[in-house]
XYZ file of C-alpha atoms in Angstrom:
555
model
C 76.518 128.779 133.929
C 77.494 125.625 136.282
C 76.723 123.426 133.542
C 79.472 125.604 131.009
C 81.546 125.802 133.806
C 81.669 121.570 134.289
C 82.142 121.438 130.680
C 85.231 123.321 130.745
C 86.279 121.768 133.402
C 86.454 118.644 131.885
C 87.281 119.447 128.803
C 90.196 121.014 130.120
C 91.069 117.969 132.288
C 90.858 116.065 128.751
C 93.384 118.056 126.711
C 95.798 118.426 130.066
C 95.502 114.075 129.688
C 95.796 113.908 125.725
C 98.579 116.402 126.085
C 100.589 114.011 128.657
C 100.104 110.806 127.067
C 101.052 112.873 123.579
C 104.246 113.836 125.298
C 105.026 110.329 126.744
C 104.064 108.451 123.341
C 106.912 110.782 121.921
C 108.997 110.175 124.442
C 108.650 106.333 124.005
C 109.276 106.697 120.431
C 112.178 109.012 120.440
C 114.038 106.484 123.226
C 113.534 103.428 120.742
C 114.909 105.203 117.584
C 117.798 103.804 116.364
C 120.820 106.721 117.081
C 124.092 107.767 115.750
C 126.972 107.151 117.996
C 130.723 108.400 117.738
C 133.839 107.198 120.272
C 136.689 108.984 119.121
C 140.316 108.483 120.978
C 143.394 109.797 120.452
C 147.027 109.851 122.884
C 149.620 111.976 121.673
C 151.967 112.409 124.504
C 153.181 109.740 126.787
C 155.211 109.609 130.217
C 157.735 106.982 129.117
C 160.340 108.690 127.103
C 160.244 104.936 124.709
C 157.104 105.979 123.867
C 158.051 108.825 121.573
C 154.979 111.464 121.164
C 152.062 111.376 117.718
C 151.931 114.564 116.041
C 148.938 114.141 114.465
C 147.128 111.221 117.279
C 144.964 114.080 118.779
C 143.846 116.355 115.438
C 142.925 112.247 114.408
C 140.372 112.005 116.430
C 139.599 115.312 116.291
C 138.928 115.172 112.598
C 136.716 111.806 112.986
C 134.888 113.373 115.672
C 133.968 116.711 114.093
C 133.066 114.703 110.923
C 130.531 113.012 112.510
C 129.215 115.609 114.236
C 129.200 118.073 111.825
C 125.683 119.364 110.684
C 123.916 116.744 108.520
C 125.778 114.040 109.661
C 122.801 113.165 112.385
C 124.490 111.795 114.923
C 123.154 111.858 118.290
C 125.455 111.153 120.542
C 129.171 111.439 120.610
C 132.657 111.948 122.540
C 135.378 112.813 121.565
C 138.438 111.627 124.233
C 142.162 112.579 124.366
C 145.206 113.839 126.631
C 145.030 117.259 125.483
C 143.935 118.552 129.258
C 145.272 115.410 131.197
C 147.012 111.696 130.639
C 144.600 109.244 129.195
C 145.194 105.907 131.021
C 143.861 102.704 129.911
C 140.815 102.751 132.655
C 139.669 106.478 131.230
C 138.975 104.528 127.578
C 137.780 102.005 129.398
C 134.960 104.484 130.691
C 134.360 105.990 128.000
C 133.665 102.569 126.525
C 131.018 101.852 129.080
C 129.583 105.165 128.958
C 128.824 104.011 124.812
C 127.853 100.800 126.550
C 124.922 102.457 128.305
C 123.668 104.809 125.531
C 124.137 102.086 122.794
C 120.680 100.503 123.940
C 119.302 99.247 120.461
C 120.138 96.823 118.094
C 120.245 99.075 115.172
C 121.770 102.215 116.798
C 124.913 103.153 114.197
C 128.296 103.433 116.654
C 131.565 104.220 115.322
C 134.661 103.610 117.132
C 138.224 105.089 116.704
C 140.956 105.064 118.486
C 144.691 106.748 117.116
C 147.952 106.195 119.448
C 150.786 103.826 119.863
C 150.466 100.392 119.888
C 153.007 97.043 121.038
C 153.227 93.545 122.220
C 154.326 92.106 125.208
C 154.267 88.540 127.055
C 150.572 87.315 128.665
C 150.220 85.473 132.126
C 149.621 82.352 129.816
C 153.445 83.018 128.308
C 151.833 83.842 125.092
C 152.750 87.146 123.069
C 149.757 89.898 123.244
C 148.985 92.540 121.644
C 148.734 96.110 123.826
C 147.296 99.851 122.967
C 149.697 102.344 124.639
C 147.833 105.087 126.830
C 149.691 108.207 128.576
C 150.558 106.428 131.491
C 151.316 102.859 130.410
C 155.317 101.767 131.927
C 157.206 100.108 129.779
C 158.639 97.418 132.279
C 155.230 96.882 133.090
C 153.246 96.616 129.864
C 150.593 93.998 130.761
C 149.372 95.773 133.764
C 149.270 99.522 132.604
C 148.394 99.334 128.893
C 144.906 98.333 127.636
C 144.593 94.804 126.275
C 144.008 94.467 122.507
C 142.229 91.835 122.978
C 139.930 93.476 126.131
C 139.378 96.156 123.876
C 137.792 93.799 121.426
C 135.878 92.662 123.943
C 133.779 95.751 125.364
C 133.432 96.995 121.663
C 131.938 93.087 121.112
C 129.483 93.844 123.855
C 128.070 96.944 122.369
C 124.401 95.928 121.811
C 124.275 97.588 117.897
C 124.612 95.019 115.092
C 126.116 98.210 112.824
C 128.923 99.045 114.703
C 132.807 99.534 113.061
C 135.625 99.817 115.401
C 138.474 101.915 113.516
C 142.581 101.155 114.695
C 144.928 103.624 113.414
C 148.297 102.184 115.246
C 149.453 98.671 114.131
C 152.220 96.303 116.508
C 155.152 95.819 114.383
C 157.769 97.674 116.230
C 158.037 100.785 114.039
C 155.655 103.614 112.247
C 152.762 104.106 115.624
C 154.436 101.110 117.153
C 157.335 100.979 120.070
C 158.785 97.292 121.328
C 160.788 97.414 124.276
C 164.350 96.497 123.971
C 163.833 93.451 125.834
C 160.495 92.696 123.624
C 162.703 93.049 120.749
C 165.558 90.608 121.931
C 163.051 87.888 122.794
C 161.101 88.120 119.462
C 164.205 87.730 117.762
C 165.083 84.826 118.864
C 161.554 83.436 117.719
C 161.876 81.263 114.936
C 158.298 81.683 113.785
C 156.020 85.481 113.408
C 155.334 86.415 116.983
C 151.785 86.213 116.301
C 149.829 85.227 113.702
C 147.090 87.326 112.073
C 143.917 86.503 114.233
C 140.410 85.409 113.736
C 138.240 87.333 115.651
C 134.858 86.293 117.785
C 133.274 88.829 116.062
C 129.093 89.578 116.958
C 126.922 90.184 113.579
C 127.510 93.005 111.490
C 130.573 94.574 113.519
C 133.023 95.298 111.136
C 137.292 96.236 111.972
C 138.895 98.495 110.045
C 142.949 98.664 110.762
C 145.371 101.152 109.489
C 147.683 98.407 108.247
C 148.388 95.143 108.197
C 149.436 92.833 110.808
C 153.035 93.021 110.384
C 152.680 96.318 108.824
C 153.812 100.064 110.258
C 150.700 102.568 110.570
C 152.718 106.301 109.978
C 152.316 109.276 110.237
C 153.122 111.910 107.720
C 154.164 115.691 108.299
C 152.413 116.799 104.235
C 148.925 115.395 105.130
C 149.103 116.509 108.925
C 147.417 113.008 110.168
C 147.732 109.486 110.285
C 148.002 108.680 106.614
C 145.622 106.199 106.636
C 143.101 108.517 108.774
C 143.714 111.398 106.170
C 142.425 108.870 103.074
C 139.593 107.445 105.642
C 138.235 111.157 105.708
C 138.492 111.716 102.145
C 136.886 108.469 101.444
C 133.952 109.345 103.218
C 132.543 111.179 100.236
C 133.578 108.816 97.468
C 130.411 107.280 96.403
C 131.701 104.362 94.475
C 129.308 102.607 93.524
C 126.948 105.617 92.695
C 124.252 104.439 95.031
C 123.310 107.846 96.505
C 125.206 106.720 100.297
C 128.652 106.203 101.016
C 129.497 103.620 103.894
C 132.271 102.768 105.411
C 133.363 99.532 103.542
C 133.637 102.084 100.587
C 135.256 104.649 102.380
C 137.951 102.181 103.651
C 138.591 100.675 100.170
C 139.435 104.457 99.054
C 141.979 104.474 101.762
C 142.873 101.322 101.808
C 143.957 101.718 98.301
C 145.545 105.376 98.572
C 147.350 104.270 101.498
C 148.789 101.611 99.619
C 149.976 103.965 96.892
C 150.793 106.731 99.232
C 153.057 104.549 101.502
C 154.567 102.729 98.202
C 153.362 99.545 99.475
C 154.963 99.878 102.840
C 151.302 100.109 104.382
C 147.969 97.670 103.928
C 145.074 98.908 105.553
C 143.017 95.579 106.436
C 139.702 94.688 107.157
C 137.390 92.022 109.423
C 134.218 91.488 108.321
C 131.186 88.868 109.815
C 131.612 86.031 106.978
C 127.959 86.521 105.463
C 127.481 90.445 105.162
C 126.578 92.974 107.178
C 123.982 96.271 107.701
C 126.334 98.932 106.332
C 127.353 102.137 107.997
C 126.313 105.010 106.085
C 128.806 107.599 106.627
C 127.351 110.117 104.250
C 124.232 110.261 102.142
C 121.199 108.055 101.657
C 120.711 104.781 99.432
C 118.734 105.653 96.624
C 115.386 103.224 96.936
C 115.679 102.234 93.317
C 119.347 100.857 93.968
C 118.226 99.165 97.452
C 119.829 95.521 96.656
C 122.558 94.039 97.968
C 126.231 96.057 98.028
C 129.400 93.461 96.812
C 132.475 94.914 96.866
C 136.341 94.034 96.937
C 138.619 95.397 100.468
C 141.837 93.502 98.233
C 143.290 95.689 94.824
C 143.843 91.646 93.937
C 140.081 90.731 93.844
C 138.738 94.328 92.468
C 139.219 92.992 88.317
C 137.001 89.665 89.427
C 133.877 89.770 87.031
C 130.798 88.925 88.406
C 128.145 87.182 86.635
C 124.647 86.599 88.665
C 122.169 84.231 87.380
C 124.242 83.706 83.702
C 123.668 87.611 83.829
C 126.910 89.939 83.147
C 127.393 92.260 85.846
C 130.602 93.881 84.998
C 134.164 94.612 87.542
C 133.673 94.445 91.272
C 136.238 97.378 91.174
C 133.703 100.081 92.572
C 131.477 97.728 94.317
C 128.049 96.858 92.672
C 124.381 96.462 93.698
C 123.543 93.008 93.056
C 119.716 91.611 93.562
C 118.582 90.381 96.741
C 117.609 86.481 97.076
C 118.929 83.242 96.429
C 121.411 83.679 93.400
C 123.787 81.572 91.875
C 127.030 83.931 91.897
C 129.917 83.458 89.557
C 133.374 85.289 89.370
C 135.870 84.987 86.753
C 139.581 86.171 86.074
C 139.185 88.337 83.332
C 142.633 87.447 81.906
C 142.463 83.902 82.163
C 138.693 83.383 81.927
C 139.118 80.590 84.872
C 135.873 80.434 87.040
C 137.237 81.293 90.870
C 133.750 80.491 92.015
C 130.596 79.271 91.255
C 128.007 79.180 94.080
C 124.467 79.904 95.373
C 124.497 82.322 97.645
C 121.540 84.977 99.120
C 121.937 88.126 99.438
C 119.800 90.440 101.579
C 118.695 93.596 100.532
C 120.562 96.622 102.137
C 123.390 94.247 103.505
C 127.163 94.433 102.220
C 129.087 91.230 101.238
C 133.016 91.083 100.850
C 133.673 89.537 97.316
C 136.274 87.680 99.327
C 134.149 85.322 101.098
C 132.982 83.268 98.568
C 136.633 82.613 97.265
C 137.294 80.459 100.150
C 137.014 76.639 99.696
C 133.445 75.166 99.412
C 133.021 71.815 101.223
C 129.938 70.927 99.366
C 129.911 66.909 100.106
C 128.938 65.150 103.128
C 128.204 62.009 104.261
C 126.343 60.783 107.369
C 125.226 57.692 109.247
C 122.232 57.477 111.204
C 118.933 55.302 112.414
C 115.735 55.653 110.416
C 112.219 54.473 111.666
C 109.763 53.627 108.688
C 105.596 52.320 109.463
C 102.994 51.669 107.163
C 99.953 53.499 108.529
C 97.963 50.753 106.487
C 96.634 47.907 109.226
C 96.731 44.873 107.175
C 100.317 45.385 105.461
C 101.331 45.580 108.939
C 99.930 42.788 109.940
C 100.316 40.651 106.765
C 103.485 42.131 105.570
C 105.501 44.499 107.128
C 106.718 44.967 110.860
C 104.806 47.028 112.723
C 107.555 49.583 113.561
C 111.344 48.661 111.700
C 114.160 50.437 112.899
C 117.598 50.242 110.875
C 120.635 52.036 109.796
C 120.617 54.603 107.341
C 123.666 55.978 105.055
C 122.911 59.310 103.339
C 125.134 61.196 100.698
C 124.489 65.166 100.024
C 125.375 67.258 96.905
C 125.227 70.741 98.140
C 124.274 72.904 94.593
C 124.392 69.659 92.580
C 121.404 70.950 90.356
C 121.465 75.129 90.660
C 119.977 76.355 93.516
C 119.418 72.817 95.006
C 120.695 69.811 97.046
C 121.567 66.084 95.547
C 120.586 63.765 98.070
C 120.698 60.208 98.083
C 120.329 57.576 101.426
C 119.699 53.786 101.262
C 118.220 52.013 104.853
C 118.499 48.739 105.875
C 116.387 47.014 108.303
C 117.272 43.795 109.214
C 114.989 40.344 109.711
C 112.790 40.493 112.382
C 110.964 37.034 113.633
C 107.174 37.013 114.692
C 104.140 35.146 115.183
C 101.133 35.297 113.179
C 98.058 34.264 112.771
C 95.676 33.424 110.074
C 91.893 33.483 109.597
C 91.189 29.953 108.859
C 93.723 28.324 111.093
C 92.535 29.026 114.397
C 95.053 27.244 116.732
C 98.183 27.727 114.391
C 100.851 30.177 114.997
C 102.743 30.766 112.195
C 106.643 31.964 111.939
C 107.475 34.868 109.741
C 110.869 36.668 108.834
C 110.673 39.966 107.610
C 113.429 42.109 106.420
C 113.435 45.832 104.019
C 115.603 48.067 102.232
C 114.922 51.072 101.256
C 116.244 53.766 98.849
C 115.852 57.497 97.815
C 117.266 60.139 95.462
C 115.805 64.037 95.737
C 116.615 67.005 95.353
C 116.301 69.574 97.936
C 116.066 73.407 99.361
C 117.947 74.788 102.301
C 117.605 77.673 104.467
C 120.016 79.092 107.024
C 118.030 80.079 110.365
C 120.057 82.389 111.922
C 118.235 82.581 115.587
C 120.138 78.756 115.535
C 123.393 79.535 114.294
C 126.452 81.677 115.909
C 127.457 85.336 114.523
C 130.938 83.943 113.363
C 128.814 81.006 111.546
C 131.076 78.424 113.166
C 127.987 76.744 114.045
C 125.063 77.099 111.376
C 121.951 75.429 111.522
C 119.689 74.895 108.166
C 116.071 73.858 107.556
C 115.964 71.612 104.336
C 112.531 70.835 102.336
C 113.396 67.240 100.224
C 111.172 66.081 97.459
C 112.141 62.500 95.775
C 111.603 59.236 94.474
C 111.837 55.969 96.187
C 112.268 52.467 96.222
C 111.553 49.811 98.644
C 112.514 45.899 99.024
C 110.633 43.564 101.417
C 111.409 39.807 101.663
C 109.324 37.803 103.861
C 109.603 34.138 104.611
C 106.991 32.219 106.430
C 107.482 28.575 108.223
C 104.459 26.605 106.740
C 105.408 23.463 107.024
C 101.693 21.329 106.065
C 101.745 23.648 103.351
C 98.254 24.608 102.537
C 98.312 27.909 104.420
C 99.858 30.204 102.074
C 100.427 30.053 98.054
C 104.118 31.066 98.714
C 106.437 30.848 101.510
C 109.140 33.133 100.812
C 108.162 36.049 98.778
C 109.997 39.423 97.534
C 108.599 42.407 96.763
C 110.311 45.236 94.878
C 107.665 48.818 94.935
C 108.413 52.338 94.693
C 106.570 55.823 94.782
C 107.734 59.567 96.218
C 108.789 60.979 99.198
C 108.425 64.365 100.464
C 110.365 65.769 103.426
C 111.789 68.118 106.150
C 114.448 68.294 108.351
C 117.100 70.293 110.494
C 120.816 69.968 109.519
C 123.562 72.019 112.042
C 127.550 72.192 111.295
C 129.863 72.491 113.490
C 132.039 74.148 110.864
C 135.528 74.152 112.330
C 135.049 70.346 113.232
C 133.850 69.192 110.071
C 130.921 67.445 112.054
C 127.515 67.485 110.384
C 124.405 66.427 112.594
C 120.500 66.032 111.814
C 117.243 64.854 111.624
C 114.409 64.456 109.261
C 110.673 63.453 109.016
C 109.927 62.373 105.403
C 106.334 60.829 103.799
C 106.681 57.768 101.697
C 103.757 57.488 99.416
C 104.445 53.927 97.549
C 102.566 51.804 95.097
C 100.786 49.102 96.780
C 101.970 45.654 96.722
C 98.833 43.992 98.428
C 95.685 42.839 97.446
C 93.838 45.668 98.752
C 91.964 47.797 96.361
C 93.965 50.840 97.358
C 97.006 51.936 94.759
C 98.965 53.944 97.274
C 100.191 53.156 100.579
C 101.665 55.480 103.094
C 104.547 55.443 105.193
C 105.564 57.816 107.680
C 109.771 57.483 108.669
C 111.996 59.555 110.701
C 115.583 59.289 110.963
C 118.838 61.017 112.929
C 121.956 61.046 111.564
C 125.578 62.540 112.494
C 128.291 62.767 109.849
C 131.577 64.740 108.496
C 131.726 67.297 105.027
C 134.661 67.673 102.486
């Protein structure tokens, strides 16, 4: 009986243990899920009688909010944050921020951030024009100080720790529509002879994604038939127009519904616009799931302008960009043509990364595909006697190198030429014991190649202002030593001066990085010369390891 009882005992004390670390294993697992976030803001009444109140700024939000909350939408987490009970100041979204701060602990958590009420523009401590989100409490004769900073905002949604993240502005800073300028605002920008501020270029993080209501200069209105933000009210309907008939709608999709029925709706009074990172991004699903059969890459058009392109991947006719189309993942030469003119708008390699979404837009922008650099190269035989006998032991020179991006399909032309200049020595040879011997030795060198780039991303910024690319080179080479030797008895050697022209292959690597917005183009290389011998030696190939740095500009 003792002995059954022990047993129990422990086997008791067993499943009490499995049972615990059960529970915390699911509790580890369940805190690094990724998780559906929603921020959803909306002021509709203000204290300032120049702020006039939104009709529709709180049921905005509310809409978003009980979209993405509704049942089968998955989200996890969500708040939804307006004056209805009290004023909303600019430190209460501010919070709330934060608050999405602190949940938003992994990288692939989906957040969504919207935020409906007036907005305006007012003069920075730096004298500069800025833009402003009005909040319940903000005083018009005090702007700066009691309305939340645009460009703050942008910063605490930058900080969010998600790489799928889309921040959602339905109020624009023109001075009419969901926008109010003081009357002192409006006397000073009217004396400006240029646009009070030009459209910006955000510091965006990877795979965050903008979505306004209009365009810069644009009004963002309200209308009294739809009962919302017009722009919100297409936004909502768009979230169920799969348009590309992928099984999942995100939100680039969504936002080219409304972007375009906003257009019409407004008669061309309102542009919804976009921001997107430059190279793609992890969509936000807003509804549905991405069939695994159609899991390439998503390209799509945010402009009406761009959505008659045709695309044609790999010489292979892919049709309109006008609904968006799943294009194959990998390196890929894209082209898009003007269907009325048949003029090629683009022609470039590009990669494309399977579940990611690319704006047909960003490969219209001018290529710089040519660059030229100067440098130092180092180039040694590893072969002792054509060191010895022929070569320096270690030459150093300048180096000149010209780059092709693309030249041949999905790779580089590269060409460089090296000069190393004469170098004097002493020498000695077997025979002539007590006889030093001057020599002069000078190279050149050449090479033409093709070769293979790849971006690494850990090395380059999110707004790809600074990129950084391995390269694999293959080519062939050529190489021209002259040596001249002061024999003067003569007997020592069959020729004095003597040139010798050789070539062979070369096989590389190296790291380029761009400072893109300087035109400055810096890098290094390690390369393997493998050249026929010129020697008496039996061997026919003779080795040379070089290295060389070089800085440079692109056009």
């Amino acid at each position: 009986m003792k002995t059954i009882a022990l047993l129990s005992f422990v086997l008791s004390l067993s499943f009490g243990f499995a049972m615990r670390v059960t529970a915390a294993d699911g509790a580890a697992a369940e805190s690094l899920r990724p998780k559906k976030f929603v921020l959803s803001i909306g002021v509709g009444e203000f204290q300032s009688n120049l702020w006039h109140p939104l009709r529709y700024a709180r049921k905005d939000a509310a809409d978003i909010y009980q979209y993405f909350k509704a049942p089968g939408q998955d989200f996890d987490g969500g708040e939804l944050v307006t004056d209805k009970d009290q004023p909303l100041s600019a430190a209460s979204i501010i919070k709330s921020l934060e608050r999405l701060k602190q949940d938003n602990r992994n990288e692939e958590d989906t957040v969504v951030v919207y935020v409906s009420t007036h907005g305006t523009v007012a003069y920075k401590d730096d004298g500069k024009v800025g833009r402003y989100i009005i909040t319940s409490d903000t005083d018009p004769q005090n702007t700066k100080k009691t309305a939340l900073d645009y460009d703050y905002l942008m910063e605490l949604f930058q900080q969010l720790k998600s790489r799928k993240k889309v921040l959602i502005l339905a109020f624009c800073h023109s001075g009419v529509g969901k926008s109010i300028l003081t009357p002192e605002m409006k006397r000073a920008l009217a004396q400006l002879k240029a646009p009070y501020f030009e459209e910006p270029i955000q510091e965006r993080s990877e795979g965050s994604i903008v979505l306004t209501a209009s365009g810069w200069r644009e009004p963002a209105m309200e209308d009294a038939r739809l009962k919302n933000d017009v722009y919100t009210h297409f936004l909502i309907q768009g979230f169920s127009r799969d348009r590309n008939s992928d099984g999942a709608v995100s939100i680039t999709e969504a936002h080219a519904f409304a972007s375009q029925a906003t257009y019409e709706y407004t008669e061309g009074k309102q542009r919804p616009s976009a921001i997107m990172e430059l190279l793609g991004s992890d969509p936000v699903i807003v509804s549905g799931s991405v069939r695994k059969k159609d899991k390439g890459a998503s390209l799509f058009s945010l402009m009406d302008r761009f959505s008659k392109l045709v695309v044609s991947i790999d010489g292979k006719d892919y049709g309109s960009i006008s609904k968006g189309l799943t294009v194959p993942e990998g390196d890929v030469r894209l082209t898009l043509k003007d269907p009325d003119s048949q003029k090629v708008l683009a022609d470039r390699v590009v990669n494309f990364q399977a579940g990611r979404e690319y704006s047909v837009a960003n490969y219209l922008l001018p290529r710089l595909p040519n660059s030229l650099s100067v440098g130092v190269r180092s180039y040694q035989f590893l072969n002792r006697n054509v060191n010895q006998g022929y070569t320096p032991n270690s030459a150093q020179g300048m180096n000149l190198r010209y780059v092709r991006e693309e030249a041949f399909w999905l790779y580089d032309l590269v060409a460089e030429f090296s000069y190393f200049p004469e170098q004097d020595e002493k020498i000695e040879v077997e025979g002539y014991p007590n006889q030093r011997f001057d020599q002069k030795r000078s190279m050149m060198t050449g090479m033409i190649g093709a070769a293979r780039r790849m971006t690494l991303s850990s090395l380059s910024s999110t707004d790809r202002s600074v990129r950084t690319e391995a390269r694999w080179l293959a080519g062939v080479n050529s190489l021209l030593l002259n040596r001249v030797i002061d024999d003067r008895d003569g007997g020592a050697f069959d020729q004095q001066e003597k040139l010798v022209a050789t070539g062979g292959l070369s096989l590389g690597t190296g790291l380029d990085t761009m400072w893109v917005y300087h035109l400055i183009r810096a890098g290094a290389e390690v390369r393997l010369d493998m050249v026929r011998n010129f020697t008496v030696e039996k061997t026919s190939v003779l080795m040379a390891p070089t290295a060389a740095v070089y800085v440079g500009t692109f056009w």
